[in-house]
């Protein structure tokens, strides 16, 4: 089990483990489809769902958390299970020191998850989640 990461839930008194370095903005790869900047067309539900897919389970993120060291997002239960055996981010292999619920992604996925993931699947995820206990 990994004991070296810290879950931040908004407690200002908790000691920070982030480095003093300025965060860098991730560069977009040229492989993703780019939307015409003059287009008023909004992305469809399928496009949004694809962007909100967990890299671990390949399903729509459920109770998403963000690795603060690299800003990657995963299902809380998926990352919880991953961190029992690893100390690095499953996507970029950066060391995971702290994670935090990603409220923006939570808001985006809430309705999509309700429609696309079964109650049984959500219960199983909740049962295996050690990062965000109810």
N, CA, C and O atoms as a DFTB+ gen file, in Angstrom:
536 C
 N C O
     1  1       0.817      -1.192       0.000
     2  2       0.000       0.000       0.000
     3  2       0.864       1.260       0.000
     4  3       1.932       1.299       0.610
     5  1       0.390       2.262      -0.679
     6  2       1.099       3.529      -0.775
     7  2       0.627       4.419       0.360
     8  3      -0.573       4.648       0.512
     9  1       1.544       4.912       1.144
    10  2       1.196       5.776       2.258
    11  2       1.675       7.197       2.039
    12  3       1.392       8.070       2.861
    13  1       2.394       7.457       0.953
    14  2       3.032       8.746       0.763
    15  2       2.203       9.781       0.047
    16  3       2.730      10.847      -0.272
    17  1       0.934       9.535      -0.227
    18  2       0.133      10.555      -0.882
    19  2      -0.854      11.144       0.102
    20  3      -1.185      10.523       1.112
    21  1      -1.319      12.333      -0.193
    22  2      -2.229      13.049       0.696
    23  2      -3.471      13.429      -0.090
    24  3      -3.362      13.980      -1.186
    25  1      -4.626      13.150       0.439
    26  2      -5.874      13.570      -0.173
    27  2      -6.242      14.925       0.396
    28  3      -6.346      15.086       1.612
    29  1      -6.439      15.895      -0.477
    30  2      -6.765      17.248      -0.046
    31  2      -8.248      17.462      -0.272
    32  3      -8.729      17.357      -1.400
    33  1      -8.972      17.759       0.789
    34  2     -10.408      17.984       0.691
    35  2     -10.784      19.410       1.050
    36  3     -11.914      19.666       1.467
    37  1      -9.863      20.332       0.897
    38  2     -10.169      21.727       1.154
    39  2      -9.803      22.182       2.545
    40  3     -10.195      23.280       2.938
    41  1      -9.082      21.405       3.300
    42  2      -8.672      21.785       4.642
    43  2      -7.441      22.674       4.537
    44  3      -6.352      22.197       4.220
    45  1      -7.611      23.950       4.799
    46  2      -6.504      24.900       4.658
    47  2      -5.412      24.652       5.676
    48  3      -4.279      25.092       5.480
    49  1      -5.724      23.956       6.762
    50  2      -4.712      23.707       7.787
    51  2      -3.834      22.511       7.454
    52  3      -2.821      22.286       8.115
    53  1      -4.214      21.728       6.422
    54  2      -3.409      20.563       6.050
    55  2      -2.110      21.021       5.408
    56  3      -2.124      21.941       4.590
    57  1      -0.986      20.400       5.759
    58  2       0.281      20.792       5.159
    59  2       0.296      20.471       3.673
    60  3      -0.190      19.423       3.246
    61  1       0.849      21.364       2.906
    62  2       0.921      21.178       1.465
    63  2       2.164      20.389       1.102
    64  3       3.237      20.591       1.672
    65  1       2.001      19.480       0.137
    66  2       3.148      18.711      -0.338
    67  2       3.558      19.136      -1.741
    68  3       4.441      18.528      -2.346
    69  1       2.917      20.182      -2.255
    70  2       3.260      20.642      -3.590
    71  2       4.585      21.394      -3.557
    72  3       4.923      22.052      -2.573
    73  1       5.322      21.281      -4.652
    74  2       6.591      21.985      -4.726
    75  2       6.354      23.465      -4.972
    76  3       5.251      23.874      -5.335
    77  1       7.378      24.253      -4.776
    78  2       7.271      25.700      -4.950
    79  2       7.385      26.101      -6.414
    80  3       7.279      27.284      -6.739
    81  1       7.597      25.143      -7.293
    82  2       7.723      25.466      -8.708
    83  2       6.387      25.942      -9.260
    84  3       5.324      25.533      -8.792
    85  1       6.456      26.808     -10.256
    86  2       5.255      27.281     -10.910
    87  2       4.666      26.147     -11.738
    88  3       5.408      25.419     -12.397
    89  1       3.340      25.984     -11.716
    90  2       2.739      24.928     -12.529
    91  2       2.916      25.235     -14.006
    92  3       2.929      26.395     -14.417
    93  1       3.048      24.202     -14.780
    94  2       3.170      24.389     -16.219
    95  2       1.864      23.986     -16.870
    96  3       1.162      23.099     -16.384
    97  1       1.547      24.636     -17.959
    98  2       0.342      24.316     -18.699
    99  2       0.646      23.175     -19.644
   100  3       1.571      23.272     -20.450
   101  1      -0.120      22.085     -19.562
   102  2       0.143      20.971     -20.461
   103  2      -0.081      21.385     -21.909
   104  3      -1.021      22.120     -22.215
   105  1       0.774      20.916     -22.783
   106  2       0.652      21.213     -24.201
   107  2      -0.334      20.243     -24.835
   108  3      -0.308      19.048     -24.538
   109  1      -1.193      20.740     -25.696
   110  2      -2.135      19.885     -26.390
   111  2      -1.421      19.156     -27.506
   112  3      -0.617      19.744     -28.229
   113  1      -1.711      17.890     -27.644
   114  2      -1.097      17.145     -28.739
   115  2      -1.839      17.488     -30.019
   116  3      -3.023      17.821     -29.986
   117  1      -1.157      17.407     -31.123
   118  2      -1.764      17.703     -32.404
   119  2      -2.684      16.601     -32.885
   120  3      -3.306      16.738     -33.938
   121  1      -2.788      15.497     -32.132
   122  2      -3.586      14.361     -32.559
   123  2      -5.071      14.549     -32.288
   124  3      -5.890      13.894     -32.932
   125  1      -5.438      15.401     -31.376
   126  2      -6.850      15.590     -31.056
   127  2      -7.519      16.451     -32.122
   128  3      -6.900      17.324     -32.731
   129  1      -8.812      16.170     -32.324
   130  2      -9.565      16.993     -33.267
   131  2      -9.689      18.398     -32.721
   132  3      -9.972      18.593     -31.539
   133  1      -9.478      19.364     -33.573
   134  2      -9.601      20.753     -33.147
   135  2     -10.892      21.327     -33.696
   136  3     -11.232      21.132     -34.863
   137  1     -11.590      22.023     -32.854
   138  2     -12.844      22.652     -33.236
   139  2     -12.527      24.000     -33.883
   140  3     -11.661      24.734     -33.408
   141  1     -13.220      24.314     -34.947
   142  2     -13.055      25.594     -35.625
   143  2     -13.403      26.703     -34.645
   144  3     -14.506      26.730     -34.098
   145  1     -12.462      27.623     -34.420
   146  2     -12.678      28.680     -33.429
   147  2     -13.828      29.610     -33.818
   148  3     -14.383      30.291     -32.955
   149  1     -14.193      29.647     -35.093
   150  2     -15.306      30.488     -35.534
   151  2     -16.645      29.758     -35.450
   152  3     -17.698      30.361     -35.659
   153  1     -16.604      28.473     -35.148
   154  2     -17.819      27.676     -35.102
   155  2     -18.552      27.897     -33.787
   156  3     -17.935      27.955     -32.723
   157  1     -19.870      28.021     -33.867
   158  2     -20.667      28.153     -32.649
   159  2     -21.209      26.792     -32.221
   160  3     -21.958      26.694     -31.250
   161  1     -20.826      25.742     -32.951
   162  2     -21.286      24.394     -32.642
   163  2     -20.679      23.916     -31.323
   164  3     -19.467      23.987     -31.120
   165  1     -21.529      23.436     -30.450
   166  2     -21.072      22.905     -29.173
   167  2     -20.764      21.421     -29.333
   168  3     -21.361      20.744     -30.170
   169  1     -19.833      20.918     -28.528
   170  2     -19.545      19.484     -28.623
   171  2     -20.768      18.673     -28.208
   172  3     -21.532      19.080     -27.333
   173  1     -20.939      17.522     -28.847
   174  2     -22.052      16.646     -28.508
   175  2     -21.748      15.822     -27.268
   176  3     -20.625      15.813     -26.765
   177  1     -22.765      15.139     -26.790
   178  2     -22.620      14.327     -25.581
   179  2     -21.541      13.260     -25.747
   180  3     -20.787      12.992     -24.812
   181  1     -21.463      12.653     -26.922
   182  2     -20.451      11.609     -27.157
   183  2     -19.035      12.181     -27.099
   184  3     -18.135      11.556     -26.539
   185  1     -18.837      13.366     -27.675
   186  2     -17.514      14.005     -27.624
   187  2     -17.126      14.347     -26.193
   188  3     -15.975      14.162     -25.797
   189  1     -18.076      14.839     -25.424
   190  2     -17.809      15.178     -24.024
   191  2     -17.493      13.911     -23.240
   192  3     -16.541      13.880     -22.461
   193  1     -18.291      12.866     -23.446
   194  2     -18.070      11.598     -22.739
   195  2     -16.686      11.038     -23.054
   196  3     -16.027      10.490     -22.170
   197  1     -16.245      11.168     -24.287
   198  2     -14.913      10.661     -24.663
   199  2     -13.808      11.399     -23.908
   200  3     -12.826      10.784     -23.495
   201  1     -13.958      12.695     -23.727
   202  2     -12.963      13.487     -22.995
   203  2     -12.973      13.189     -21.503
   204  3     -11.984      13.434     -20.813
   205  1     -14.080      12.664     -21.004
   206  2     -14.233      12.392     -19.575
   207  2     -14.043      10.910     -19.254
   208  3     -14.536      10.424     -18.236
   209  1     -13.338      10.202     -20.112
   210  2     -13.084       8.774     -19.941
   211  2     -11.866       8.568     -19.047
   212  3     -10.832       9.210     -19.236
   213  1     -11.993       7.672     -18.075
   214  2     -10.893       7.333     -17.165
   215  2      -9.862       6.496     -17.922
   216  3     -10.224       5.531     -18.596
   217  1      -8.599       6.852     -17.818
   218  2      -7.536       6.125     -18.511
   219  2      -7.286       4.747     -17.898
   220  3      -6.643       3.906     -18.525
   221  1      -7.778       4.506     -16.695
   222  2      -7.569       3.209     -16.045
   223  2      -8.664       2.221     -16.450
   224  3      -8.361       1.144     -16.964
   225  1      -9.920       2.572     -16.227
   226  2     -11.020       1.633     -16.508
   227  2     -11.609       1.812     -17.908
   228  3     -12.381       0.968     -18.363
   229  1     -11.261       2.884     -18.586
   230  2     -11.759       3.201     -19.922
   231  2     -13.264       3.470     -19.946
   232  3     -13.888       3.404     -21.005
   233  1     -13.845       3.770     -18.790
   234  2     -15.264       4.107     -18.698
   235  2     -15.372       5.586     -18.333
   236  3     -14.369       6.232     -18.030
   237  1     -16.572       6.106     -18.365
   238  2     -16.807       7.483     -17.952
   239  2     -16.394       7.630     -16.491
   240  3     -16.753       6.792     -15.664
   241  1     -15.647       8.683     -16.162
   242  2     -15.155       8.864     -14.793
   243  2     -16.311       8.934     -13.808
   244  3     -17.322       9.592     -14.055
   245  1     -16.143       8.245     -12.691
   246  2     -17.111       8.259     -11.602
   247  2     -16.402       8.781     -10.366
   248  3     -15.380       8.232      -9.956
   249  1     -16.937       9.838      -9.770
   250  2     -16.324      10.520      -8.626
   251  2     -14.861      10.860      -8.951
   252  3     -13.948      10.383      -8.278
   253  1     -14.643      11.683      -9.981
   254  2     -13.284      11.966     -10.446
   255  2     -12.421      12.714      -9.437
   256  3     -12.882      13.601      -8.718
   257  1     -11.159      12.323      -9.415
   258  2     -10.147      13.013      -8.621
   259  2      -9.005      13.395      -9.552
   260  3      -8.771      12.754     -10.577
   261  1      -8.299      14.459      -9.169
   262  2      -7.174      14.952      -9.959
   263  2      -5.885      14.731      -9.177
   264  3      -5.811      15.025      -7.983
   265  1      -4.871      14.211      -9.865
   266  2      -3.534      14.110      -9.283
   267  2      -2.939      15.509      -9.373
   268  3      -2.715      16.016     -10.472
   269  1      -2.685      16.131      -8.243
   270  2      -2.234      17.524      -8.248
   271  2      -0.834      17.690      -8.820
   272  3      -0.480      18.775      -9.282
   273  1      -0.042      16.641      -8.796
   274  2       1.324      16.730      -9.306
   275  2       1.367      16.879     -10.827
   276  3       2.267      17.534     -11.353
   277  1       0.402      16.278     -11.546
   278  2       0.431      16.312     -13.013
   279  2      -0.901      16.743     -13.631
   280  3      -0.987      16.933     -14.845
   281  1      -1.935      16.898     -12.809
   282  2      -3.266      17.353     -13.222
   283  2      -4.053      16.332     -14.047
   284  3      -5.001      16.710     -14.735
   285  1      -3.685      15.055     -13.993
   286  2      -4.473      14.025     -14.662
   287  2      -5.640      13.616     -13.769
   288  3      -5.546      13.664     -12.542
   289  1      -6.738      13.215     -14.401
   290  2      -7.974      12.864     -13.698
   291  2      -8.317      11.396     -13.906
   292  3      -8.089      10.833     -14.977
   293  1      -8.872      10.783     -12.853
   294  2      -9.263       9.379     -12.884
   295  2     -10.469       9.190     -11.981
   296  3     -10.776      10.059     -11.164
   297  1     -11.160       8.052     -12.121
   298  2     -12.175       7.674     -11.137
   299  2     -11.463       7.538      -9.799
   300  3     -10.342       7.032      -9.733
   301  1     -12.102       7.983      -8.754
   302  2     -11.492       7.877      -7.434
   303  2     -11.193       6.424      -7.074
   304  3     -10.116       6.123      -6.560
   305  1     -12.132       5.529      -7.338
   306  2     -11.913       4.120      -6.991
   307  2     -10.805       3.499      -7.837
   308  3     -10.033       2.681      -7.336
   309  1     -10.717       3.876      -9.111
   310  2      -9.649       3.342      -9.972
   311  2      -8.283       3.785      -9.463
   312  3      -7.363       2.974      -9.348
   313  1      -8.154       5.076      -9.158
   314  2      -6.872       5.582      -8.675
   315  2      -6.555       5.002      -7.301
   316  3      -5.396       4.719      -6.997
   317  1      -7.571       4.827      -6.478
   318  2      -7.380       4.236      -5.155
   319  2      -6.762       2.842      -5.275
   320  3      -5.800       2.523      -4.576
   321  1      -7.313       2.023      -6.157
   322  2      -6.773       0.679      -6.366
   323  2      -5.370       0.740      -6.960
   324  3      -4.497      -0.030      -6.559
   325  1      -5.144       1.641      -7.907
   326  2      -3.831       1.798      -8.528
   327  2      -2.774       2.139      -7.477
   328  3      -1.684       1.567      -7.474
   329  1      -3.107       3.074      -6.584
   330  2      -2.137       3.540      -5.592
   331  2      -1.845       2.511      -4.501
   332  3      -0.924       2.701      -3.707
   333  1      -2.603       1.443      -4.452
   334  2      -2.280       0.361      -3.523
   335  2      -1.051      -0.411      -3.989
   336  3      -0.401      -1.091      -3.195
   337  1      -0.735      -0.306      -5.282
   338  2       0.396      -1.048      -5.844
   339  2       1.473      -0.171      -6.483
   340  3       2.570      -0.651      -6.768
   341  1       1.169       1.113      -6.712
   342  2       2.092       2.000      -7.417
   343  2       2.202       3.332      -6.685
   344  3       1.356       3.667      -5.856
   345  1       3.244       4.081      -6.996
   346  2       3.403       5.424      -6.422
   347  2       3.350       6.501      -7.503
   348  3       3.537       7.684      -7.216
   349  1       3.096       6.089      -8.742
   350  2       3.144       7.032      -9.857
   351  2       1.788       7.149     -10.544
   352  3       0.901       6.315     -10.363
   353  1       1.654       8.207     -11.337
   354  2       0.441       8.452     -12.110
   355  2       0.320       7.377     -13.192
   356  3       1.300       7.094     -13.881
   357  1      -0.848       6.777     -13.352
   358  2      -1.001       5.749     -14.375
   359  2      -0.902       6.281     -15.801
   360  3      -0.726       5.507     -16.741
   361  1      -1.012       7.575     -15.963
   362  2      -0.981       8.147     -17.305
   363  2       0.402       8.654     -17.698
   364  3       0.853       8.402     -18.815
   365  1       1.083       9.365     -16.800
   366  2       2.370       9.973     -17.175
   367  2       3.538       9.493     -16.320
   368  3       4.686       9.844     -16.593
   369  1       3.264       8.703     -15.301
   370  2       4.280       8.128     -14.407
   371  2       4.946       9.146     -13.481
   372  3       5.981       8.843     -12.888
   373  1       4.381      10.339     -13.344
   374  2       4.873      11.290     -12.339
   375  2       4.534      10.747     -10.960
   376  3       3.541      10.038     -10.795
   377  1       5.343      11.072      -9.986
   378  2       5.088      10.627      -8.617
   379  2       3.789      11.262      -8.108
   380  3       3.570      12.459      -8.292
   381  1       2.943      10.472      -7.480
   382  2       1.682      10.963      -6.922
   383  2       1.903      11.277      -5.453
   384  3       2.160      10.388      -4.641
   385  1       1.797      12.560      -5.129
   386  2       1.940      12.980      -3.737
   387  2       0.615      13.416      -3.141
   388  3       0.395      13.264      -1.939
   389  1      -0.272      13.958      -3.972
   390  2      -1.568      14.388      -3.454
   391  2      -2.619      14.346      -4.561
   392  3      -2.327      14.558      -5.738
   393  1      -3.840      14.069      -4.145
   394  2      -4.976      14.048      -5.064
   395  2      -6.107      14.862      -4.446
   396  3      -6.167      15.059      -3.232
   397  1      -6.988      15.322      -5.303
   398  2      -8.084      16.174      -4.848
   399  2      -9.296      15.903      -5.736
   400  3      -9.142      15.684      -6.937
   401  1     -10.496      15.915      -5.161
   402  2     -11.681      15.799      -6.016
   403  2     -11.683      16.931      -7.044
   404  3     -11.382      18.077      -6.709
   405  1     -12.016      16.614      -8.274
   406  2     -12.061      17.623      -9.325
   407  2     -13.515      18.047      -9.513
   408  3     -14.268      17.395     -10.237
   409  1     -13.904      19.132      -8.867
   410  2     -15.302      19.579      -8.862
   411  2     -15.811      19.909     -10.264
   412  3     -16.979      19.661     -10.564
   413  1     -14.972      20.454     -11.114
   414  2     -15.397      20.777     -12.479
   415  2     -15.760      19.509     -13.233
   416  3     -16.807      19.438     -13.876
   417  1     -14.896      18.515     -13.152
   418  2     -15.163      17.257     -13.850
   419  2     -16.330      16.519     -13.195
   420  3     -17.109      15.864     -13.888
   421  1     -16.462      16.616     -11.870
   422  2     -17.614      16.019     -11.181
   423  2     -18.901      16.589     -11.769
   424  3     -19.822      15.843     -12.100
   425  1     -18.960      17.901     -11.895
   426  2     -20.161      18.552     -12.430
   427  2     -20.448      18.110     -13.863
   428  3     -21.606      17.914     -14.231
   429  1     -19.408      17.953     -14.667
   430  2     -19.589      17.537     -16.058
   431  2     -20.037      16.082     -16.170
   432  3     -20.838      15.741     -17.040
   433  1     -19.523      15.235     -15.299
   434  2     -19.815      13.802     -15.416
   435  2     -21.085      13.361     -14.702
   436  3     -21.623      12.296     -15.003
   437  1     -21.571      14.160     -13.764
   438  2     -22.696      13.733     -12.930
   439  2     -23.877      13.200     -13.743
   440  3     -24.336      12.084     -13.498
   441  1     -24.361      13.958     -14.679
   442  2     -25.518      13.547     -15.476
   443  2     -25.156      12.399     -16.412
   444  3     -25.943      11.468     -16.580
   445  1     -23.990      12.454     -17.015
   446  2     -23.586      11.394     -17.933
   447  2     -23.442      10.061     -17.206
   448  3     -23.847       9.024     -17.731
   449  1     -22.871      10.078     -16.007
   450  2     -22.697       8.849     -15.229
   451  2     -24.055       8.278     -14.848
   452  3     -24.268       7.066     -14.905
   453  1     -24.966       9.152     -14.461
   454  2     -26.310       8.709     -14.076
   455  2     -26.958       7.914     -15.207
   456  3     -27.625       6.909     -14.964
   457  1     -26.758       8.366     -16.433
   458  2     -27.371       7.725     -17.594
   459  2     -26.587       6.519     -18.110
   460  3     -27.168       5.652     -18.762
   461  1     -25.286       6.443     -17.835
   462  2     -24.446       5.448     -18.495
   463  2     -23.864       4.360     -17.603
   464  3     -23.413       3.336     -18.116
   465  1     -23.858       4.544     -16.298
   466  2     -23.293       3.526     -15.414
   467  2     -24.377       2.988     -14.496
   468  3     -25.171       3.750     -13.943
   469  1     -24.407       1.690     -14.338
   470  2     -25.444       1.059     -13.518
   471  2     -25.230       1.368     -12.039
   472  3     -24.126       1.707     -11.614
   473  1     -26.300       1.245     -11.272
   474  2     -26.195       1.443      -9.824
   475  2     -25.241       0.428      -9.213
   476  3     -24.488       0.753      -8.295
   477  1     -25.270      -0.800      -9.718
   478  2     -24.372      -1.838      -9.211
   479  2     -22.913      -1.460      -9.475
   480  3     -22.059      -1.631      -8.605
   481  1     -22.630      -0.951     -10.662
   482  2     -21.269      -0.527     -11.002
   483  2     -20.814       0.605     -10.083
   484  3     -19.672       0.617      -9.623
   485  1     -21.712       1.557      -9.818
   486  2     -21.368       2.670      -8.928
   487  2     -21.129       2.183      -7.498
   488  3     -20.207       2.656      -6.833
   489  1     -21.953       1.239      -7.016
   490  2     -21.753       0.682      -5.667
   491  2     -20.413      -0.039      -5.559
   492  3     -19.711       0.104      -4.558
   493  1     -20.055      -0.816      -6.586
   494  2     -18.768      -1.516      -6.573
   495  2     -17.616      -0.519      -6.536
   496  3     -16.630      -0.733      -5.831
   497  1     -17.737       0.559      -7.285
   498  2     -16.700       1.595      -7.268
   499  2     -16.610       2.237      -5.895
   500  3     -15.511       2.460      -5.386
   501  1     -17.752       2.535      -5.291
   502  2     -17.761       3.135      -3.954
   503  2     -17.124       2.207      -2.928
   504  3     -16.391       2.664      -2.051
   505  1     -17.395       0.915      -3.029
   506  2     -16.852      -0.056      -2.075
   507  2     -15.333      -0.160      -2.147
   508  3     -14.684      -0.407      -1.130
   509  1     -14.758       0.024      -3.331
   510  2     -13.306      -0.120      -3.481
   511  2     -12.559       1.203      -3.355
   512  3     -11.336       1.236      -3.485
   513  1     -13.277       2.283      -3.104
   514  2     -12.682       3.620      -3.049
   515  2     -12.146       3.923      -1.652
   516  3     -12.915       4.004      -0.694
   517  1     -10.836       4.090      -1.536
   518  2     -10.248       4.477      -0.248
   519  2      -9.871       5.955      -0.222
   520  3      -9.464       6.465       0.822
   521  1      -9.998       6.651      -1.347
   522  2      -9.652       8.074      -1.399
   523  2     -10.818       8.951      -0.962
   524  3     -10.626       9.900      -0.202
   525  1     -12.002       8.652      -1.424
   526  2     -13.188       9.466      -1.127
   527  2     -14.232       8.607      -0.435
   528  3     -15.171       8.136      -1.078
   529  1     -14.086       8.404       0.829
   530  2     -15.095       7.656       1.587
   531  2     -16.261       8.582       1.876
   532  3     -16.065       9.756       2.192
   533  1     -17.481       8.054       1.769
   534  2     -18.686       8.863       2.023
   535  2     -18.748       9.332       3.442
   536  3     -19.693      10.021       3.824
